[in-house]
Tab-separated table of C-alpha atoms and ligand atoms in Angstrom:
chain	number	residue	atom	x	y	z
Q	1	MET	CA	-16.287	-5.202	0.393
Q	2	ILE	CA	-12.747	-5.565	-0.929
Q	3	VAL	CA	-10.834	-2.497	-2.113
Q	4	ILE	CA	-7.360	-2.813	-3.628
Q	5	PHE	CA	-4.925	0.085	-3.943
Q	6	LEU	CA	-2.476	-0.108	-6.833
Q	7	GLY	CA	0.188	2.446	-7.612
Q	8	PRO	CA	3.942	2.967	-7.685
Q	9	PRO	CA	5.944	3.514	-4.490
Q	10	GLY	CA	5.076	6.869	-2.931
Q	11	SER	CA	1.782	7.306	-4.780
Q	12	GLY	CA	-0.088	7.581	-1.466
Q	13	LYS	CA	-1.522	4.061	-1.142
Q	14	GLY	CA	-0.919	3.920	2.619
Q	15	THR	CA	-2.421	7.349	3.290
Q	16	GLN	CA	-5.508	6.699	1.161
Q	17	ALA	CA	-5.953	3.146	2.441
Q	18	ALA	CA	-6.029	4.475	6.013
Q	19	MET	CA	-8.604	7.170	5.149
Q	20	ILE	CA	-10.847	4.788	3.177
Q	21	SER	CA	-10.707	2.037	5.798
Q	22	LYS	CA	-11.869	4.528	8.429
Q	23	GLU	CA	-14.648	6.014	6.269
Q	24	PHE	CA	-16.084	2.649	5.189
Q	25	ASN	CA	-15.256	0.655	8.326
Q	26	LEU	CA	-12.960	-1.804	6.597
Q	27	LYS	CA	-9.958	-3.664	7.988
Q	28	ILE	CA	-6.707	-2.455	6.459
Q	29	LEU	CA	-4.063	-4.969	5.394
Q	30	SER	CA	-0.767	-3.497	4.274
Q	31	THR	CA	1.695	-6.188	3.230
Q	32	GLY	CA	4.546	-3.656	3.488
Q	33	ASP	CA	3.649	-2.926	7.150
Q	34	LEU	CA	3.134	-6.619	7.926
Q	35	LEU	CA	6.511	-7.508	6.402
Q	36	ARG	CA	8.242	-4.637	8.241
Q	37	SER	CA	6.801	-5.884	11.567
Q	38	GLU	CA	8.169	-9.365	10.844
Q	39	MET	CA	11.536	-7.716	10.177
Q	40	SER	CA	11.578	-5.630	13.347
Q	41	ALA	CA	10.428	-8.602	15.457
Q	42	GLN	CA	13.218	-10.644	13.800
Q	43	THR	CA	10.934	-13.618	13.159
Q	44	ASP	CA	12.125	-16.414	10.819
Q	45	ILE	CA	10.249	-14.734	7.968
Q	46	GLY	CA	11.602	-11.309	8.966
Q	47	ILE	CA	15.206	-12.496	8.901
Q	48	LYS	CA	14.663	-14.232	5.561
Q	49	ILE	CA	13.162	-11.208	3.780
Q	50	LYS	CA	15.217	-8.338	5.200
Q	51	GLU	CA	17.811	-8.285	2.448
Q	52	VAL	CA	15.210	-8.567	-0.322
Q	53	VAL	CA	13.046	-5.738	1.061
Q	54	ASN	CA	16.023	-3.462	1.673
Q	55	SER	CA	17.257	-4.031	-1.886
Q	56	GLY	CA	13.928	-2.853	-3.337
Q	57	LYS	CA	12.916	-6.230	-4.771
Q	58	LEU	CA	9.608	-7.971	-4.203
Q	59	VAL	CA	9.363	-10.695	-1.562
Q	60	ALA	CA	8.505	-14.195	-2.843
Q	61	ASP	CA	4.800	-14.722	-3.576
Q	62	GLU	CA	4.521	-17.737	-1.189
Q	63	ILE	CA	5.681	-15.677	1.800
Q	64	VAL	CA	3.328	-12.775	1.110
Q	65	LEU	CA	0.415	-15.144	0.446
Q	66	GLU	CA	1.032	-16.962	3.722
Q	67	ILE	CA	0.885	-13.660	5.624
Q	68	ILE	CA	-2.259	-12.525	3.803
Q	69	GLU	CA	-4.013	-15.844	4.381
Q	70	LYS	CA	-3.169	-15.744	8.096
Q	71	ASN	CA	-4.620	-12.235	8.387
Q	72	PHE	CA	-7.768	-13.110	6.427
Q	73	ARG	CA	-8.366	-16.025	8.805
Q	74	LYS	CA	-7.875	-13.761	11.829
Q	75	ASN	CA	-10.480	-11.305	10.534
Q	76	VAL	CA	-13.245	-13.493	9.083
Q	77	GLN	CA	-15.980	-11.390	10.704
Q	78	THR	CA	-14.855	-8.121	9.158
Q	79	ASN	CA	-17.047	-6.006	6.938
Q	80	GLY	CA	-14.287	-6.115	4.327
Q	81	PHE	CA	-10.665	-5.257	3.626
Q	82	VAL	CA	-8.646	-2.456	2.137
Q	83	LEU	CA	-5.543	-4.020	0.603
Q	84	ASP	CA	-2.534	-1.717	0.493
Q	85	GLY	CA	0.389	-3.063	-1.544
Q	86	PHE	CA	-1.225	-6.421	-2.299
Q	87	PRO	CA	-1.532	-8.009	-4.818
Q	88	ARG	CA	1.688	-6.975	-6.535
Q	89	THR	CA	2.017	-9.804	-9.086
Q	90	ILE	CA	-0.401	-11.672	-11.339
Q	91	ILE	CA	0.136	-14.844	-9.279
Q	92	GLN	CA	-0.810	-12.991	-6.093
Q	93	ALA	CA	-3.950	-11.639	-7.807
Q	94	GLN	CA	-4.969	-15.111	-8.963
Q	95	LYS	CA	-4.404	-16.587	-5.488
Q	96	LEU	CA	-6.350	-13.706	-3.963
Q	97	ASN	CA	-9.358	-14.585	-6.139
Q	98	VAL	CA	-9.226	-18.177	-4.916
Q	99	LEU	CA	-8.938	-17.074	-1.275
Q	100	LEU	CA	-11.859	-14.660	-1.621
Q	101	ASP	CA	-13.969	-17.256	-3.403
Q	102	HIS	CA	-13.632	-19.524	-0.365
Q	103	SER	CA	-15.083	-16.846	1.888
Q	104	GLY	CA	-17.826	-15.768	-0.524
Q	105	ARG	CA	-16.158	-12.443	-1.267
Q	106	LYS	CA	-14.784	-10.826	-4.434
Q	107	VAL	CA	-12.641	-7.866	-5.430
Q	108	ASP	CA	-15.061	-4.927	-5.671
Q	109	PHE	CA	-12.798	-1.963	-6.405
Q	110	VAL	CA	-9.268	-1.589	-7.701
Q	111	ILE	CA	-8.068	1.981	-7.293
Q	112	GLU	CA	-5.015	2.974	-9.313
Q	113	LEU	CA	-3.172	6.004	-7.948
Q	114	ASN	CA	-1.500	7.723	-10.871
Q	115	VAL	CA	1.529	9.999	-10.363
Q	116	ASP	CA	4.563	10.521	-12.571
Q	117	GLN	CA	7.855	9.027	-11.473
Q	118	GLU	CA	9.915	12.232	-11.213
Q	119	TYR	CA	7.548	13.701	-8.679
Q	120	LEU	CA	7.474	10.415	-6.743
Q	121	LEU	CA	11.242	10.294	-6.347
Q	122	GLU	CA	11.126	13.698	-4.658
Q	123	ARG	CA	8.226	12.592	-2.465
Q	124	LEU	CA	9.974	9.409	-1.344
Q	125	THR	CA	13.413	10.839	-0.648
Q	126	ASN	CA	11.801	13.403	1.681
Q	127	ARG	CA	9.541	10.949	3.476
Q	128	PHE	CA	9.872	10.214	7.217
Q	129	GLN	CA	7.772	8.584	9.910
Q	130	CYS	CA	7.164	8.921	13.628
Q	131	LYS	CA	9.082	6.126	15.321
Q	132	LYS	CA	6.393	5.697	17.985
Q	133	CYS	CA	3.017	5.870	16.167
Q	134	GLY	CA	4.042	5.481	12.508
Q	135	ALA	CA	2.411	8.752	11.326
Q	136	SER	CA	3.962	9.690	7.992
Q	137	TYR	CA	5.357	13.059	6.969
Q	138	ASN	CA	7.249	14.704	4.143
Q	139	LYS	CA	9.912	17.401	4.583
Q	140	ILE	CA	8.488	19.388	1.665
Q	141	TYR	CA	4.835	18.462	1.270
Q	142	LYS	CA	3.761	17.541	4.791
Q	143	PRO	CA	6.123	18.672	7.550
Q	144	THR	CA	5.177	18.341	11.239
Q	145	LYS	CA	3.293	21.398	12.540
Q	146	THR	CA	5.969	21.955	15.182
Q	147	LEU	CA	9.468	21.213	13.972
Q	148	GLY	CA	10.664	17.845	15.289
Q	149	VAL	CA	7.434	16.933	17.128
Q	150	CYS	CA	4.911	14.369	15.868
Q	151	ASP	CA	1.469	15.978	15.299
Q	152	VAL	CA	-0.305	12.791	16.356
Q	153	CYS	CA	1.498	11.518	19.471
Q	154	GLY	CA	4.004	14.236	20.391
Q	155	SER	CA	7.019	11.934	20.044
Q	156	LYS	CA	10.299	13.537	19.032
Q	157	GLU	CA	11.776	10.443	17.408
Q	158	PHE	CA	11.504	9.871	13.675
Q	159	ILE	CA	12.743	7.235	11.240
Q	160	VAL	CA	13.418	6.996	7.507
Q	161	ARG	CA	12.637	3.664	5.835
Q	162	ASP	CA	15.758	1.759	4.738
Q	163	ASP	CA	14.209	1.289	1.283
Q	164	ASP	CA	13.517	5.029	0.811
Q	165	LYS	CA	17.045	5.673	-0.485
Q	166	ALA	CA	17.431	6.899	-4.071
Q	167	GLU	CA	19.102	3.741	-5.531
Q	168	VAL	CA	16.629	1.434	-3.786
Q	169	ILE	CA	13.675	3.571	-4.875
Q	170	LYS	CA	14.785	3.171	-8.513
Q	171	LYS	CA	14.799	-0.620	-8.067
Q	172	ARG	CA	11.310	-0.466	-6.508
Q	173	PHE	CA	10.031	1.496	-9.528
Q	174	LYS	CA	11.514	-1.131	-11.863
Q	175	GLU	CA	9.856	-3.942	-9.928
Q	176	TYR	CA	6.560	-2.056	-10.081
Q	177	LYS	CA	6.790	-1.640	-13.860
Q	178	LYS	CA	7.806	-5.237	-14.498
Q	179	LEU	CA	5.675	-7.176	-12.010
Q	180	THR	CA	2.830	-4.979	-10.766
Q	181	GLU	CA	1.797	-2.880	-13.778
Q	182	PRO	CA	0.498	-5.998	-15.617
Q	183	LEU	CA	-2.252	-6.037	-12.966
Q	184	LEU	CA	-3.787	-2.930	-14.528
Q	185	PRO	CA	-5.002	-4.643	-17.750
Q	186	TYR	CA	-5.836	-7.731	-15.646
Q	187	TYR	CA	-8.272	-5.790	-13.426
Q	188	ASN	CA	-9.410	-3.523	-16.245
Q	189	ALA	CA	-10.650	-6.630	-18.052
Q	190	GLN	CA	-12.700	-7.467	-14.951
Q	191	GLY	CA	-14.327	-4.019	-15.100
Q	192	ASN	CA	-13.465	-2.845	-11.589
Q	193	LEU	CA	-10.425	-0.637	-12.191
Q	194	TYR	CA	-10.702	3.092	-11.355
Q	195	GLN	CA	-7.900	5.552	-12.096
Q	196	ILE	CA	-7.271	8.573	-9.897
Q	197	ASP	CA	-4.929	11.530	-10.375
Q	198	ALA	CA	-2.893	11.120	-7.184
Q	199	LYS	CA	-0.778	14.244	-7.644
Q	200	GLN	CA	-3.657	16.184	-6.115
Q	201	GLU	CA	-3.904	17.017	-2.390
Q	202	PRO	CA	-4.520	13.830	-0.323
Q	203	GLN	CA	-7.937	15.151	0.837
Q	204	ARG	CA	-9.042	15.706	-2.783
Q	205	VAL	CA	-7.812	12.203	-3.768
Q	206	PHE	CA	-9.767	10.761	-0.831
Q	207	GLU	CA	-12.955	12.595	-1.853
Q	208	GLU	CA	-12.707	11.251	-5.412
Q	209	ILE	CA	-12.215	7.679	-4.221
Q	210	SER	CA	-15.039	7.952	-1.670
Q	211	SER	CA	-17.449	9.260	-4.259
Q	212	ILE	CA	-16.637	6.380	-6.648
Q	213	LEU	CA	-17.224	3.842	-3.882
Q	214	LYS	CA	-20.458	5.515	-2.755
Q	215	ASN	CA	-21.809	5.869	-6.316
Q	216	VAL	CA	-21.245	2.219	-7.106
Q	217	LEU	CA	-22.525	1.012	-3.744
Q	218	THR	CA	-25.835	2.944	-3.865
R	1	AMP	P1	5.457	-1.021	0.629
R	1	AMP	O1	5.434	-0.570	2.061
R	1	AMP	O2	4.105	-1.443	0.132
R	1	AMP	O3	6.123	-0.013	-0.265
R	1	AMP	O4	6.358	-2.347	0.567
R	1	AMP	C1	7.729	-2.315	0.957
R	1	AMP	C2	8.433	-3.553	0.450
R	1	AMP	O5	7.833	-4.743	1.016
R	1	AMP	C3	8.376	-3.785	-1.057
R	1	AMP	O6	9.366	-3.055	-1.750
R	1	AMP	C4	8.605	-5.301	-1.127
R	1	AMP	O7	9.958	-5.629	-0.897
R	1	AMP	C5	7.807	-5.788	0.069
R	1	AMP	N1	6.389	-6.063	-0.295
R	1	AMP	C6	5.274	-5.417	0.168
R	1	AMP	N2	4.156	-5.946	-0.352
R	1	AMP	C7	4.562	-6.950	-1.173
R	1	AMP	C8	3.876	-7.865	-2.020
R	1	AMP	N3	2.526	-7.857	-2.144
R	1	AMP	N4	4.628	-8.758	-2.715
R	1	AMP	C9	5.962	-8.803	-2.616
R	1	AMP	N5	6.675	-7.955	-1.850
R	1	AMP	C10	5.994	-7.031	-1.128
């Protein structure tokens, strides 16, 4: 099974992708996370993309496709994938179809997380992560239970993503509108696009997505 999450920055793709991958036993592939690990490991790719990512622009299709292909090959035996942040352009979507065709798979569900931009800006500028385990929090909507201590691993060190700054966020929204939104009619025409109100509580969003997947699968 292949599930794609589409939605503007901060719409909750990462959170929902993690919950759905666990519930349906799917391998999660987040291109944002994969690109950030290349950057922190300072690989050739990481060095090349750092400026682009930190400016809020999209990384070149060829680079992202190379990373996706490598990860598909590494996980041929998997039950399926949850794709978080990929595809983000029509070219990536077309290449994904070709890649899936080769392994006898297809895109089964495209979940669009809908939230208005004003609310997202507030979500993103208050977002922070545990430096050790990557658990994500929000100063307003999801603070740690104990101030300054990660709920998951107990670490006291946190980071803010370089691209979660107001000017960069605006650029990321623009890129989403220009390059990623055209994927909505593209997948709608294929009949597998499902829209979810993602302003709701994450648990409620998860329940809606799960019930769509279960209904279609049974
Ligand atoms: P994300 O964590 O999904 O918000 O992605 C963070 C940044 O990584 C984006 O703003 C892009 O610069 C880059 N990125 C992630 N996924 C892609 C993709 N599929 N295509 C191009 N750039 C991407």
